[in-house]
PDB file of C-alpha atoms and ligand atoms in Angstrom:
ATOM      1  CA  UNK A 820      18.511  -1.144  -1.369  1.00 82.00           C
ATOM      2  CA  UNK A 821      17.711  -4.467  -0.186  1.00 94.00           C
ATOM      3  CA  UNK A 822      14.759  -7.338  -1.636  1.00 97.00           C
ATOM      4  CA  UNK A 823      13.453  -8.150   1.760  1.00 97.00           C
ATOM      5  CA  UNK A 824      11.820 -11.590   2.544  1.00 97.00           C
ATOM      6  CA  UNK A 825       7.541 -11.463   1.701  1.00 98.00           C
ATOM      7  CA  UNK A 826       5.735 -12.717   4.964  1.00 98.00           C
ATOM      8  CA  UNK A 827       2.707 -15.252   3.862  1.00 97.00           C
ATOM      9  CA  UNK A 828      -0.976 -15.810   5.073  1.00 96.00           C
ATOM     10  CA  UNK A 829      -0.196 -17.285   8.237  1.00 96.00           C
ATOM     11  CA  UNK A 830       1.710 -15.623   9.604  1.00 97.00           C
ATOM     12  CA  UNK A 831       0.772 -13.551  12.378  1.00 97.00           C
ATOM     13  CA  UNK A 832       2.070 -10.309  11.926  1.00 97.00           C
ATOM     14  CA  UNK A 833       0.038  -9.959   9.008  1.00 98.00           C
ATOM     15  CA  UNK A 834      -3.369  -9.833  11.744  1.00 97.00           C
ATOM     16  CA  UNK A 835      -1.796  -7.341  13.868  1.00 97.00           C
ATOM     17  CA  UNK A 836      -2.717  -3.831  13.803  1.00 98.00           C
ATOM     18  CA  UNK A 837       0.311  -1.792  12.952  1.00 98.00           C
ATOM     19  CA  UNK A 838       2.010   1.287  14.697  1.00 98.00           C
ATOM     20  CA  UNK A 839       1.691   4.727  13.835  1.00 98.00           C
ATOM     21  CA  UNK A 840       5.735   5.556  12.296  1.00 98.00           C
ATOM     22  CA  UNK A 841       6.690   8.492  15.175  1.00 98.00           C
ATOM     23  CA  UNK A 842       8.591  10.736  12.495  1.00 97.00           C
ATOM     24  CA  UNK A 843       9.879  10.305   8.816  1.00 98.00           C
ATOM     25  CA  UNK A 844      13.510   9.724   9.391  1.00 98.00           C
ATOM     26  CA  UNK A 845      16.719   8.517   7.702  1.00 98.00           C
ATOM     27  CA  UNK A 846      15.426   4.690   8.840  1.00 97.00           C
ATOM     28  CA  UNK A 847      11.748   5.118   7.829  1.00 98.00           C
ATOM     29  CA  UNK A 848      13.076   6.722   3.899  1.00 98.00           C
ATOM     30  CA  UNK A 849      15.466   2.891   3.975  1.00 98.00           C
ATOM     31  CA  UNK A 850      12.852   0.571   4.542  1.00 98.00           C
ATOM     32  CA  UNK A 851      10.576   2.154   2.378  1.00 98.00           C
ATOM     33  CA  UNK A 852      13.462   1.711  -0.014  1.00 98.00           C
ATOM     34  CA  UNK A 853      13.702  -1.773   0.697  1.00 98.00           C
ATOM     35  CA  UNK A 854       9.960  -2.138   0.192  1.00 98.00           C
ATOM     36  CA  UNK A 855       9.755  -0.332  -2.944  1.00 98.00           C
ATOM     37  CA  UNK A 856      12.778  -3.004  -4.251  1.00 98.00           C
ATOM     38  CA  UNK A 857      10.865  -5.663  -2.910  1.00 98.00           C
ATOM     39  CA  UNK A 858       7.642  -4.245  -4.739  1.00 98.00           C
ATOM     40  CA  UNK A 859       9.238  -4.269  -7.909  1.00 96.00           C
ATOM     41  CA  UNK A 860      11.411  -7.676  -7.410  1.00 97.00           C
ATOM     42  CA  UNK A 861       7.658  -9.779  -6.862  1.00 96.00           C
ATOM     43  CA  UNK A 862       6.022  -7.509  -9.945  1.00 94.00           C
ATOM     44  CA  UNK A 863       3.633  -5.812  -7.650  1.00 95.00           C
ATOM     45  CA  UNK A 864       1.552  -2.633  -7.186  1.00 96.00           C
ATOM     46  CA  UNK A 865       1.651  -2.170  -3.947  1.00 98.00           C
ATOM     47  CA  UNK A 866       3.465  -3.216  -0.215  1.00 98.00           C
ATOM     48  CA  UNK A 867       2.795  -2.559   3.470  1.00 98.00           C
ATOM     49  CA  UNK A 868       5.342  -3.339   6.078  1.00 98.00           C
ATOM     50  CA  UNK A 869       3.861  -5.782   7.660  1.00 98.00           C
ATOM     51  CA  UNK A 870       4.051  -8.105   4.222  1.00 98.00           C
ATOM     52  CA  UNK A 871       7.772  -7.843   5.595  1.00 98.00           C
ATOM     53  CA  UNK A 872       7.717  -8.693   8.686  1.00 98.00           C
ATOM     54  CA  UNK A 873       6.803  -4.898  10.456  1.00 98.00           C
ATOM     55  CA  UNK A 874       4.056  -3.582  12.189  1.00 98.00           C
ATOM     56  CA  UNK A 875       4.457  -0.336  11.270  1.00 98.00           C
ATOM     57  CA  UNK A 876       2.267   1.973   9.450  1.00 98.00           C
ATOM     58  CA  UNK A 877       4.002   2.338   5.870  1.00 98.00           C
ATOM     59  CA  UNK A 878       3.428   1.542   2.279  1.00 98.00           C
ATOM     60  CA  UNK A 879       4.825   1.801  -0.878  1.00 98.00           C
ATOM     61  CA  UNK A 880       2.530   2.225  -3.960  1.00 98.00           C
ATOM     62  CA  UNK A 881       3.079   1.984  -8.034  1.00 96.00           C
ATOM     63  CA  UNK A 882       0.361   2.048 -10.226  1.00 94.00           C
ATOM     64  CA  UNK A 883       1.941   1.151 -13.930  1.00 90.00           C
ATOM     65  CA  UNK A 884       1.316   3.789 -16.552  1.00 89.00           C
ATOM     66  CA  UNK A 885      -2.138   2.857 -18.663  1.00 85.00           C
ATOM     67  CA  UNK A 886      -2.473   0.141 -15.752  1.00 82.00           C
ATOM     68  CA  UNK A 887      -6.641   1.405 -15.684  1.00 76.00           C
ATOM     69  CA  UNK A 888      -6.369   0.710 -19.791  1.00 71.00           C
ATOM     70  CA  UNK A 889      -6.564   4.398 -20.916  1.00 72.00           C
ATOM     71  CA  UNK A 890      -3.983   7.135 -20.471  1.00 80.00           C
ATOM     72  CA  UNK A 891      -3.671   7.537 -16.663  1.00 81.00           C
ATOM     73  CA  UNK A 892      -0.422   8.078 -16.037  1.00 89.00           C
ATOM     74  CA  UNK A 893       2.245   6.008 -13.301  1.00 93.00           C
ATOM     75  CA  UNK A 894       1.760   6.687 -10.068  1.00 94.00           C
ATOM     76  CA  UNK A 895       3.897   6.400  -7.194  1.00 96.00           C
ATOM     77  CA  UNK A 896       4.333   6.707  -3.548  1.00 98.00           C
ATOM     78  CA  UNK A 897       5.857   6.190  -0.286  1.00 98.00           C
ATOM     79  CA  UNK A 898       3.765   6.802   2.270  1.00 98.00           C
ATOM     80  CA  UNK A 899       3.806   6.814   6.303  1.00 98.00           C
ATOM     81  CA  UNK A 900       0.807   6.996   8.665  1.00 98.00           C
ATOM     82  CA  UNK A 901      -2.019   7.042   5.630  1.00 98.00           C
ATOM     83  CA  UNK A 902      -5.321   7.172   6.657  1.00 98.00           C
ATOM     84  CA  UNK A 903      -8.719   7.108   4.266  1.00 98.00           C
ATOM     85  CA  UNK A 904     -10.394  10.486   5.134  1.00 98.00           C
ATOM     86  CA  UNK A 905     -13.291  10.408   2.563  1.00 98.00           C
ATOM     87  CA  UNK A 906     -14.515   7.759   0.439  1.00 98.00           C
ATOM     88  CA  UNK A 907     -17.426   8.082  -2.386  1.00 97.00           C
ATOM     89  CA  UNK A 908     -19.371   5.780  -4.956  1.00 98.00           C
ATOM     90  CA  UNK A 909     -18.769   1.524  -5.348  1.00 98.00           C
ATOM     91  CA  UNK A 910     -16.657  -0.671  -7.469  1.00 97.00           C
ATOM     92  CA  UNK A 911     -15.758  -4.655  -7.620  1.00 94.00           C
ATOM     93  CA  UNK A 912     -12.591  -6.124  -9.458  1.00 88.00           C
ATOM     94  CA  UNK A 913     -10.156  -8.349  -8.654  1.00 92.00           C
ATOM     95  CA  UNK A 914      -7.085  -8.231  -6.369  1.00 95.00           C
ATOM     96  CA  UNK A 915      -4.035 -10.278  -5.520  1.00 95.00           C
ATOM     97  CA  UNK A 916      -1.784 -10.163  -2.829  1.00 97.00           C
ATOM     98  CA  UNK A 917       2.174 -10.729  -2.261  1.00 97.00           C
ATOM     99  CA  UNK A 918       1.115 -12.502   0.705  1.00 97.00           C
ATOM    100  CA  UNK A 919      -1.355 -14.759  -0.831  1.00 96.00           C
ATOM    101  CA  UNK A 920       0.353 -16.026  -3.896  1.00 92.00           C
ATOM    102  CA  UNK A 921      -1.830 -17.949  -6.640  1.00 89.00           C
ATOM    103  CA  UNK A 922      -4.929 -16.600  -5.042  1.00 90.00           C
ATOM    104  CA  UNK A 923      -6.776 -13.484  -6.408  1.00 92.00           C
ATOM    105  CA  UNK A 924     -10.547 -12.734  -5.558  1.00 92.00           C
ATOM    106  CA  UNK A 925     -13.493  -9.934  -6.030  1.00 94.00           C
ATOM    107  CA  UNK A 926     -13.440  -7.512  -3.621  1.00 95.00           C
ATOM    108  CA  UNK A 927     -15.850  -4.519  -2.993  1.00 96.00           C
ATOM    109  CA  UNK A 928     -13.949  -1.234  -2.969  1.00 97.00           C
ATOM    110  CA  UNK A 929     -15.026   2.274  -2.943  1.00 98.00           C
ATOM    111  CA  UNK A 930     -15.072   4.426  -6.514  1.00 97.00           C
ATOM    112  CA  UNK A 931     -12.884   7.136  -4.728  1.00 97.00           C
ATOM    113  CA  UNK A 932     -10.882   7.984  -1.767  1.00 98.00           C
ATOM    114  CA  UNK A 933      -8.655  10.979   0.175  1.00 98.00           C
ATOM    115  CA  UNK A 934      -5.770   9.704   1.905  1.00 98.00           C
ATOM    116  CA  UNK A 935      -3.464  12.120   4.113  1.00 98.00           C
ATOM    117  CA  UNK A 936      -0.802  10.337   4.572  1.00 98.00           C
ATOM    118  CA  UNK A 937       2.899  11.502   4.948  1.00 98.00           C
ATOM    119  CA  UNK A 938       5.926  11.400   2.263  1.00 98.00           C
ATOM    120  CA  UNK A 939       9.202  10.084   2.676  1.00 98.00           C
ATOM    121  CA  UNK A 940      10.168  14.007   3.815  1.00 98.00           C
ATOM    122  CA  UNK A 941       7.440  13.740   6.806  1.00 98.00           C
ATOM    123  CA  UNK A 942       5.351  16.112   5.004  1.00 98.00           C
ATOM    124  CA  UNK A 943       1.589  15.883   5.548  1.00 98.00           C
ATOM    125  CA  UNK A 944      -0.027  15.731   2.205  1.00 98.00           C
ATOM    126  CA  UNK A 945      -3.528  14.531   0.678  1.00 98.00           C
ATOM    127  CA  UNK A 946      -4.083  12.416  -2.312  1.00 97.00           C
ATOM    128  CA  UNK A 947      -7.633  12.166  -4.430  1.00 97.00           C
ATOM    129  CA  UNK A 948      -7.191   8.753  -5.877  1.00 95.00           C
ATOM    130  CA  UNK A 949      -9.926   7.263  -8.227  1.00 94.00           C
ATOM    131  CA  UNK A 950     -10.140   3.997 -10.066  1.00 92.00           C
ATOM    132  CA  UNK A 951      -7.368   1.496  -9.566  1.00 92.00           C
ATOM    133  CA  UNK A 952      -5.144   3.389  -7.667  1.00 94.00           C
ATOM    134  CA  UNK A 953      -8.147   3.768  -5.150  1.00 96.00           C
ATOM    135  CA  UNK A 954      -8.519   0.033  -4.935  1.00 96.00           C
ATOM    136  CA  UNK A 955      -4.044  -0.205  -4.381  1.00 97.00           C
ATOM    137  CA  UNK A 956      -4.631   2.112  -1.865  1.00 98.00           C
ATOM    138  CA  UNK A 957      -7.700   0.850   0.185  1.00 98.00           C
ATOM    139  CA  UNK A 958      -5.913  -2.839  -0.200  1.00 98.00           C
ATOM    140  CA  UNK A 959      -2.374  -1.692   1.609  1.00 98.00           C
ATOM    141  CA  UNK A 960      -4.377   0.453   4.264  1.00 98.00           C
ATOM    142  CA  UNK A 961      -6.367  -2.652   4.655  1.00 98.00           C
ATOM    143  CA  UNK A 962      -2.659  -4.354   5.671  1.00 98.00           C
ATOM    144  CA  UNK A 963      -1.923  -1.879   8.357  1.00 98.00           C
ATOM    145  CA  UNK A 964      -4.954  -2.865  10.075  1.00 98.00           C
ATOM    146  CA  UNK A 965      -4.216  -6.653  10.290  1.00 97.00           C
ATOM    147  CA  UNK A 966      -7.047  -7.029   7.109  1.00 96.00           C
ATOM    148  CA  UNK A 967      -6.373  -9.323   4.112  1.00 93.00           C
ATOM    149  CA  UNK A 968      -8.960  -9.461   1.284  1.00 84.00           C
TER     150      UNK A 968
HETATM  151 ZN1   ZN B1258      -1.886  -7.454  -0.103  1.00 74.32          ZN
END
């Protein structure tokens, strides 16, 4: 696994809309390697590809154990192609973002959300996310579309 370099605000991949991956192969299961080194190297909860420089539509996802302050568990994924089929209720906190460094700000977020999405063995699955890890989720979606907070 490799720590790849984090693209900044400013740069204009990060406005692009990214690509749909084609299939969940022995390249796609790397660089979401890479990412999910990356992730952890810059201490953060979540990564899309284009933070590293591709417009592709891929993200890597871990939600620390307790991270909501009670006893959710971790969570973690690797996902290619998600997509927010349902979303329910309202919530506000605050956000950062590897590509904006010293900045954080209040963003409005939905309560809930199902993604589909596919894993790292191009398997279509759905995940009911609440709380946190709904707001991680909505926020690296966000980055496939070419939206920062
Ligand atoms: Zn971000």
């Amino acid at each position: 696994m490799a720590v790849l370099k984090i693209r900044f605000e400013g740069d204009p991949i990060l406005r692009q809309k990214a690509n749909k991956v084609p299939k969940v192969d022995a390249s796609v299961q790397k660089l979401a390697d890479d990412m999910w080194e990356t992730m952890l190297d810059a201490d953060g909860v979540g990564l899309a590809a284009p933070q590293i420089g591709l417009a592709r539509r891929l993200i890597v996802v871990r939600v620390p154990q307790g991270y909501d302050g009670d006893d959710d568990p971790e969570y973690t994924f690797r996902l290619a192609n998600p997509e927010i089929v349902k979303s329910f209720g309202e919530q506000s906190g605050i956000e950062g973002c590897l590509s904006i460094p010293g900045w954080i700000g209040e963003v409005p977020r939905a309560e809930s959300v199902t993604v589909k999405a596919q894993d790292m063995t191009g398997r279509q699955i759905r995940i009911k996310a609440s709380g946190r890890l709904a707001v991680v989720l909505q926020h690296e979606i966000d980055h496939l579309d070419g939206i920062l907070y």
